[in-house]
Each structure stands twice: as C-alpha cells, then as structure tokens.
C-alpha cells in the first residue's frame, strides 16, 4: 500500500507504534498521529496487516478518561500484551452486519450513531430515555484492560473506555422487584445488511441479560470507547456492554434499550441453540461446547507459524472477583 492520502486523526497503523503508545497519553497519541501522517506523506507507509484502509470508512474522536492503575493484583488491568488496535477493529462478531469476521469492519460504517438514545424501562422508579452525549458527561470515563474470550475459542486483550454499569443502574433506581437487567441492540434495517438477510437465524433485536448482582459487579462495564477513542461501529458504537468473565456474546453491542425485569429474560444465543449457549455463559474450560472443547483459546493475532494457543482460565481469569456470585450453583447445569 503506497497510496498517499489524507490521514484522519485516528488513522494510525497499529504496528507503527507500540500498542501502549496508541493511547498511553493524549500527547503521545497526537505525536504518533503526526508521525504516521509524515510517514504517509513520504510514501513509505509500512505494509498493511489485517486489513486495509477500507475498514476505516468513518472517523472516530479521542476521549478523555482516567487511565487504569497499572499495578498487579488489579482486576481492572491485565499486563498481557494488548491486541493491536488494527486487529480489534477488523476481526469482529456483529451479526447485524453479516456473519463473516470481516463483515462488520466492511459494512458497519453505515450505522448512524449520532444522536443516540437508550430507552430505560421496566422495574424502575421512572422510565427514562437517556442521551449518550449526556451519559458521557454524567459518568467520568475510566479505562479497563480486559481479556475478551469468544465462545468460538479465540480471545483478545482490549483497553476499553467507559463507566461501570453499576453507576448507571444506581442512577436509574430500579425497584426491589428488579432481579435481572436486559439489553437490546438497535435494529436499523436500512443500515444493517445482516438484519435484512433472509437467512438470518437471529430473531432481531439481538438481546442479552444479566442477573442483577452480575450487572452490579464492579467488573461489568459499559464501553463507549477503546484504545483511547470512541468505538468504531464494528465494535458496537456508540455504547456496548463488556462482561469480561463471560463469553463474548454476552457483551452486547450498540444498545438502545435497557429493561429491568422480575424474571430471567430471553437472550439471543440461548434462544437459537439452548443446548450450546446458556444464559450464564461464564467462561469455563471444563464445560465443553457440544461441538468443541473450551479448554484452550487462540490469543489473537496468531500467525501462520504460531497460532498462539493458550489455556482458558475459569471465569476467564476473573475467578477471584466473581466466583462467589455462583456459590452453590452447578456450573455444568447453569452453563
Ligand atoms: N448486537 C450484537 N452484539 C454482539 C454480537 C452480535 O453479533 N450482535 N456478537 C457478540 C460476540 S459473539 C462477541 S465475541 C463480541 C465481539 O466483540 P468485538 O467484535 O468488539 O471483539 O460481541 C458480542 N456482541
Ligand atoms: Mo463471541
């Protein structure tokens, strides 16, 4: 790729700078941007890896947030190598835009995300419709560096920006009847080719839910950004859930509805194949998917010569923090 083109602020090759350098500080970030732009002008940009520029059909802004404390024993932070930004925005699951791993990066730019509101209903003192722009001002943005383990046995390490779901729940004041929280993704037929598809097995909208204690857990996060920037549409812009001890399908993208419920709500993958995908979906190396083992995972990106296979940990390595939520439960039954 030797095209000379105008660089957007966030249009930085992941391998031109260390992952940490992408977002470590605003200053460093800007400097890297200038360096990237200069490299491109000189016509010597390094070769592309995972995808080419076609996956950056929209630009995203950077965000202000407080960085996670980089110390051991802090569950909000893992020292494992970050997945390069480029890979995290070009290898995705977002069936609203197609079932292929590169479909979201190719087609999600069609999603209009501004303005964006979330309708909050159910067991609440008052129903309310929230504007994302207001939410971002109301709750101070923090960083979390979490492992993301897909049920398909691949994983990434992603630096999210957002706020705890618990902060929003406390603000919304659910009634004592609220035992579960459920989420729905936007359905925008004209913008989502997967939703239009005749072959789709999902009964749209995509939906997910958590038990109230899971939703209130400090690890449970609402992300509005990653790598220091707003989310790209393929990652669930403008707001998505991140539940790091559960399989990735629980981390629902592009949320437009939050409902508080008395009873356990339906969830998309459980509706499609209840024997394969449970409501809890806690990462568990000892409970195989009916069609494959969950004992190991491919930490992306791998290469032709190294698939980077590592052991999967119970609760995706967050057992110290979350195992107590499930005491007395048979995790083979409640998978
Ligand atoms: N609305 C919606 N949310 C979704 C999905 C989806 O298809 N639609 N896929 C899930 C799955 S299976 C995974 S692994 C993660 C992937 O998140 P990422 O693409 O940001 O890595 O999103 C989850 N959230
Ligand atoms: Mo997934």
CSV table of C-alpha atoms in Angstrom, one decimal, residues 19-284:
chain,number,residue,atom,x,y,z
A,19,UNK,CA,0.0,-0.7,21.5
A,20,UNK,CA,0.5,1.2,24.7
A,21,UNK,CA,1.7,4.2,22.7
A,22,UNK,CA,-1.6,4.3,20.9
A,23,UNK,CA,-3.4,5.6,23.8
A,24,UNK,CA,-1.0,5.9,26.8
A,25,UNK,CA,-1.3,9.7,26.8
A,26,UNK,CA,-3.0,12.2,24.7
A,27,UNK,CA,0.3,13.9,23.9
A,28,UNK,CA,1.9,10.6,22.8
A,29,UNK,CA,-1.2,9.8,20.8
A,30,UNK,CA,-1.0,13.1,18.9
A,31,UNK,CA,2.7,12.7,18.3
A,32,UNK,CA,2.1,9.3,16.9
A,33,UNK,CA,-0.6,10.7,14.7
A,34,UNK,CA,1.8,13.3,13.3
A,35,UNK,CA,4.5,10.6,12.8
A,36,UNK,CA,2.0,8.4,10.9
A,37,UNK,CA,0.9,11.3,8.7
A,38,UNK,CA,4.5,12.2,8.0
A,39,UNK,CA,5.3,8.6,7.0
A,40,UNK,CA,2.4,8.5,4.7
A,41,UNK,CA,3.3,11.8,3.0
A,42,UNK,CA,6.8,10.4,2.3
A,43,UNK,CA,5.1,7.5,0.6
A,44,UNK,CA,6.8,4.9,2.8
A,45,UNK,CA,4.0,3.6,5.0
A,46,UNK,CA,4.6,0.1,6.1
A,47,UNK,CA,2.6,-2.7,4.5
A,48,UNK,CA,-0.9,-3.4,5.9
A,49,UNK,CA,-1.5,-6.4,8.1
A,50,UNK,CA,-5.0,-7.5,9.0
A,51,UNK,CA,-7.0,-5.2,6.8
A,52,UNK,CA,-6.6,-2.2,4.5
A,53,UNK,CA,-8.0,1.3,4.9
A,54,UNK,CA,-11.4,0.2,3.6
A,55,UNK,CA,-12.3,-0.7,7.2
A,56,UNK,CA,-11.9,2.9,8.3
A,57,UNK,CA,-14.8,4.4,6.4
A,58,UNK,CA,-15.7,6.6,9.4
A,59,UNK,CA,-13.5,8.6,11.7
A,60,UNK,CA,-13.7,8.4,15.5
A,61,UNK,CA,-12.8,11.1,18.0
A,62,UNK,CA,-10.5,10.6,21.0
A,63,UNK,CA,-11.9,10.6,24.6
A,64,UNK,CA,-10.8,12.0,27.9
A,65,UNK,CA,-10.6,9.4,30.6
A,66,UNK,CA,-8.7,8.4,33.7
A,67,UNK,CA,-6.2,5.6,32.9
A,68,UNK,CA,-6.5,2.3,34.8
A,69,UNK,CA,-4.0,1.9,37.7
A,70,UNK,CA,-1.2,-0.2,36.1
A,71,UNK,CA,-0.4,-2.5,39.1
A,72,UNK,CA,-0.5,-6.2,39.7
A,73,UNK,CA,-3.5,-7.5,41.6
A,74,UNK,CA,-5.8,-5.0,40.0
A,75,UNK,CA,-8.5,-7.0,38.2
A,76,UNK,CA,-9.4,-3.9,36.1
A,77,UNK,CA,-6.0,-4.3,34.4
A,78,UNK,CA,-4.1,-7.1,32.8
A,79,UNK,CA,-0.5,-6.9,31.9
A,80,UNK,CA,-0.9,-9.2,29.0
A,81,UNK,CA,0.0,-7.8,25.6
A,82,UNK,CA,-2.8,-5.7,24.0
A,83,UNK,CA,-4.3,-7.0,20.8
A,84,UNK,CA,-3.2,-4.5,18.2
A,85,UNK,CA,-5.9,-1.9,17.6
A,86,UNK,CA,-6.0,-2.8,13.9
A,87,UNK,CA,-6.9,-6.4,14.7
A,88,UNK,CA,-9.5,-5.4,17.3
A,89,UNK,CA,-11.4,-3.3,14.7
A,90,UNK,CA,-11.1,-5.6,11.8
A,91,UNK,CA,-11.9,-9.1,13.3
A,92,UNK,CA,-15.4,-8.9,14.8
A,93,UNK,CA,-18.6,-10.6,15.6
A,94,UNK,CA,-21.6,-8.3,14.9
A,95,UNK,CA,-24.2,-10.4,13.1
A,96,UNK,CA,-26.4,-7.4,12.3
A,97,UNK,CA,-23.7,-6.7,9.6
A,98,UNK,CA,-23.1,-10.3,8.5
A,99,UNK,CA,-21.7,-13.5,9.9
A,100,UNK,CA,-18.2,-13.2,8.5
A,101,UNK,CA,-15.4,-11.9,10.7
A,102,UNK,CA,-14.6,-9.1,8.4
A,103,UNK,CA,-18.2,-8.1,7.5
A,104,UNK,CA,-18.6,-5.7,10.5
A,105,UNK,CA,-15.5,-3.8,9.5
A,106,UNK,CA,-16.7,-3.7,6.0
A,107,UNK,CA,-20.3,-2.7,6.5
A,108,UNK,CA,-20.9,-1.2,10.0
A,109,UNK,CA,-19.8,2.2,8.9
A,110,UNK,CA,-23.3,2.6,7.6
A,111,UNK,CA,-24.6,2.6,11.2
A,112,UNK,CA,-25.7,6.2,12.1
A,113,UNK,CA,-24.8,6.7,15.8
A,114,UNK,CA,-25.3,10.4,16.4
A,115,UNK,CA,-27.7,11.2,18.0
A,116,UNK,CA,-28.3,8.0,20.0
A,117,UNK,CA,-30.6,7.4,22.9
A,118,UNK,CA,-31.2,4.5,25.3
A,119,UNK,CA,-34.8,3.7,26.5
A,120,UNK,CA,-34.8,2.5,30.1
A,121,UNK,CA,-37.9,0.8,31.3
A,122,UNK,CA,-39.3,-2.0,33.4
A,123,UNK,CA,-38.9,-2.2,37.2
A,124,UNK,CA,-37.8,1.4,37.6
A,125,UNK,CA,-39.0,4.3,39.7
A,126,UNK,CA,-39.4,6.2,36.5
A,127,UNK,CA,-38.9,5.2,32.9
A,128,UNK,CA,-36.4,7.5,31.2
A,129,UNK,CA,-34.7,7.9,27.8
A,130,UNK,CA,-31.1,8.7,28.1
A,131,UNK,CA,-29.0,10.6,25.5
A,132,UNK,CA,-25.5,9.1,25.0
A,133,UNK,CA,-23.9,12.6,24.9
A,134,UNK,CA,-25.4,13.3,28.4
A,135,UNK,CA,-24.3,10.0,29.8
A,136,UNK,CA,-20.7,10.6,28.8
A,137,UNK,CA,-20.8,13.9,30.6
A,138,UNK,CA,-22.5,12.4,33.7
A,139,UNK,CA,-20.3,9.5,34.4
A,140,UNK,CA,-16.5,10.0,34.5
A,141,UNK,CA,-14.8,7.8,31.9
A,142,UNK,CA,-12.4,5.2,33.1
A,143,UNK,CA,-10.1,2.7,31.4
A,144,UNK,CA,-10.2,-1.0,31.8
A,145,UNK,CA,-7.9,-3.5,30.2
A,146,UNK,CA,-9.8,-6.8,29.9
A,147,UNK,CA,-9.5,-10.1,28.2
A,148,UNK,CA,-12.3,-10.9,25.8
A,149,UNK,CA,-12.9,-14.6,25.3
A,150,UNK,CA,-15.3,-15.5,22.5
A,151,UNK,CA,-17.2,-18.8,22.8
A,152,UNK,CA,-15.6,-19.7,19.4
A,153,UNK,CA,-12.3,-20.2,21.4
A,154,UNK,CA,-10.4,-17.1,20.3
A,155,UNK,CA,-9.5,-14.2,22.6
A,156,UNK,CA,-8.2,-10.6,22.6
A,157,UNK,CA,-6.9,-8.1,25.2
A,158,UNK,CA,-8.7,-4.8,24.8
A,159,UNK,CA,-8.3,-1.4,26.6
A,160,UNK,CA,-11.8,-0.1,27.0
A,161,UNK,CA,-13.0,3.3,27.9
A,162,UNK,CA,-16.4,3.7,29.7
A,163,UNK,CA,-18.0,3.5,33.1
A,164,UNK,CA,-19.3,0.8,35.3
A,165,UNK,CA,-22.8,-0.5,34.5
A,166,UNK,CA,-23.4,-0.2,38.3
A,167,UNK,CA,-23.1,3.6,38.1
A,168,UNK,CA,-25.9,3.8,35.5
A,169,UNK,CA,-28.1,1.3,37.5
A,170,UNK,CA,-27.7,3.4,40.7
A,171,UNK,CA,-28.7,6.5,38.7
A,172,UNK,CA,-31.7,4.8,37.3
A,173,UNK,CA,-33.0,3.5,40.7
A,174,UNK,CA,-34.6,0.1,39.9
A,175,UNK,CA,-37.3,-1.1,42.2
A,176,UNK,CA,-36.7,-4.0,44.6
A,177,UNK,CA,-38.6,-6.2,42.1
A,178,UNK,CA,-35.7,-5.9,39.6
A,179,UNK,CA,-33.9,-9.2,39.6
A,180,UNK,CA,-32.5,-9.1,36.0
A,181,UNK,CA,-31.3,-6.4,33.6
A,182,UNK,CA,-31.8,-7.0,29.8
A,183,UNK,CA,-30.4,-5.1,26.8
A,184,UNK,CA,-31.4,-4.8,23.2
A,185,UNK,CA,-29.3,-3.8,20.2
A,186,UNK,CA,-30.6,-1.3,17.6
A,187,UNK,CA,-32.5,-2.7,14.7
A,188,UNK,CA,-31.9,-0.4,11.7
A,189,UNK,CA,-32.9,-2.4,8.7
A,190,UNK,CA,-31.7,0.0,6.1
A,191,UNK,CA,-28.3,0.3,7.7
A,192,UNK,CA,-27.8,-3.4,8.8
A,193,UNK,CA,-27.4,-5.9,6.0
A,194,UNK,CA,-27.5,-8.8,8.4
A,195,UNK,CA,-30.9,-7.7,9.7
A,196,UNK,CA,-32.3,-7.6,6.2
A,197,UNK,CA,-30.8,-11.0,5.4
A,198,UNK,CA,-33.4,-13.7,4.6
A,199,UNK,CA,-31.0,-16.3,6.0
A,200,UNK,CA,-30.6,-14.8,9.4
A,201,UNK,CA,-31.3,-17.2,12.3
A,202,UNK,CA,-31.5,-14.4,14.9
A,203,UNK,CA,-34.8,-13.1,15.9
A,204,UNK,CA,-33.9,-9.4,16.0
A,205,UNK,CA,-33.2,-7.4,18.0
A,206,UNK,CA,-30.1,-9.1,19.4
A,207,UNK,CA,-30.7,-9.3,23.2
A,208,UNK,CA,-28.8,-10.1,26.3
A,209,UNK,CA,-29.3,-10.0,30.0
A,210,UNK,CA,-27.6,-10.4,33.4
A,211,UNK,CA,-28.7,-11.2,36.8
A,212,UNK,CA,-28.8,-8.1,39.0
A,213,UNK,CA,-25.8,-9.0,41.1
A,214,UNK,CA,-23.8,-9.7,37.9
A,215,UNK,CA,-24.9,-6.3,36.5
A,216,UNK,CA,-23.8,-4.5,39.7
A,217,UNK,CA,-20.4,-6.2,39.8
A,218,UNK,CA,-17.6,-3.6,39.5
A,219,UNK,CA,-16.0,-5.5,36.6
A,220,UNK,CA,-19.2,-5.1,34.5
A,221,UNK,CA,-18.6,-2.2,32.2
A,222,UNK,CA,-20.4,-0.1,29.6
A,223,UNK,CA,-17.8,0.9,27.0
A,224,UNK,CA,-18.1,4.0,24.8
A,225,UNK,CA,-14.6,3.7,23.6
A,226,UNK,CA,-11.5,1.6,23.1
A,227,UNK,CA,-7.8,2.4,22.6
A,228,UNK,CA,-8.5,5.9,23.8
A,229,UNK,CA,-11.0,6.6,21.0
A,230,UNK,CA,-14.8,6.4,20.6
A,231,UNK,CA,-15.9,2.9,19.5
A,232,UNK,CA,-15.8,2.1,15.8
A,233,UNK,CA,-19.3,0.9,14.7
A,234,UNK,CA,-18.0,-2.6,14.2
A,235,UNK,CA,-17.2,-2.8,17.9
A,236,UNK,CA,-20.6,-1.6,19.0
A,237,UNK,CA,-20.7,2.2,18.8
A,238,UNK,CA,-21.8,4.2,20.5
A,239,UNK,CA,-22.2,2.1,23.6
A,240,UNK,CA,-21.8,-1.6,24.4
A,241,UNK,CA,-21.6,-3.9,27.3
A,242,UNK,CA,-18.4,-5.6,28.4
A,243,UNK,CA,-18.6,-8.6,30.8
A,244,UNK,CA,-15.1,-9.9,30.9
A,245,UNK,CA,-15.7,-13.2,32.8
A,246,UNK,CA,-18.4,-14.3,30.3
A,247,UNK,CA,-18.2,-15.5,26.7
A,248,UNK,CA,-18.1,-12.6,24.3
A,249,UNK,CA,-21.7,-13.0,23.1
A,250,UNK,CA,-22.9,-11.6,26.4
A,251,UNK,CA,-21.1,-8.3,25.6
A,252,UNK,CA,-24.0,-6.8,23.5
A,253,UNK,CA,-23.2,-4.0,21.1
A,254,UNK,CA,-25.0,-0.8,20.1
A,255,UNK,CA,-27.5,-0.8,22.9
A,256,UNK,CA,-30.8,1.1,22.5
A,257,UNK,CA,-32.9,-0.4,25.3
A,258,UNK,CA,-32.2,-1.4,28.9
A,259,UNK,CA,-35.0,-3.1,30.8
A,260,UNK,CA,-35.3,-4.2,34.5
A,261,UNK,CA,-37.1,-7.4,35.0
A,262,UNK,CA,-38.6,-9.7,37.6
A,263,UNK,CA,-37.9,-12.9,35.6
A,264,UNK,CA,-35.0,-14.2,33.7
A,265,UNK,CA,-35.2,-12.6,30.2
A,266,UNK,CA,-34.7,-14.4,26.8
A,267,UNK,CA,-31.2,-14.0,25.4
A,268,UNK,CA,-30.4,-14.3,21.7
A,269,UNK,CA,-27.9,-17.2,21.5
A,270,UNK,CA,-29.8,-19.1,24.1
A,271,UNK,CA,-32.9,-18.7,22.0
A,272,UNK,CA,-31.1,-20.0,18.9
A,273,UNK,CA,-29.4,-23.0,20.5
A,274,UNK,CA,-30.2,-23.6,24.2
A,275,UNK,CA,-28.0,-26.7,24.4
A,276,UNK,CA,-25.0,-24.8,23.1
A,277,UNK,CA,-25.3,-21.4,24.7
A,278,UNK,CA,-26.6,-20.9,28.3
A,279,UNK,CA,-27.9,-17.9,30.0
A,280,UNK,CA,-24.9,-17.6,32.3
A,281,UNK,CA,-22.2,-18.2,29.7
A,282,UNK,CA,-19.4,-17.9,32.2
A,283,UNK,CA,-16.0,-18.8,30.6
A,284,UNK,CA,-15.4,-22.4,31.8
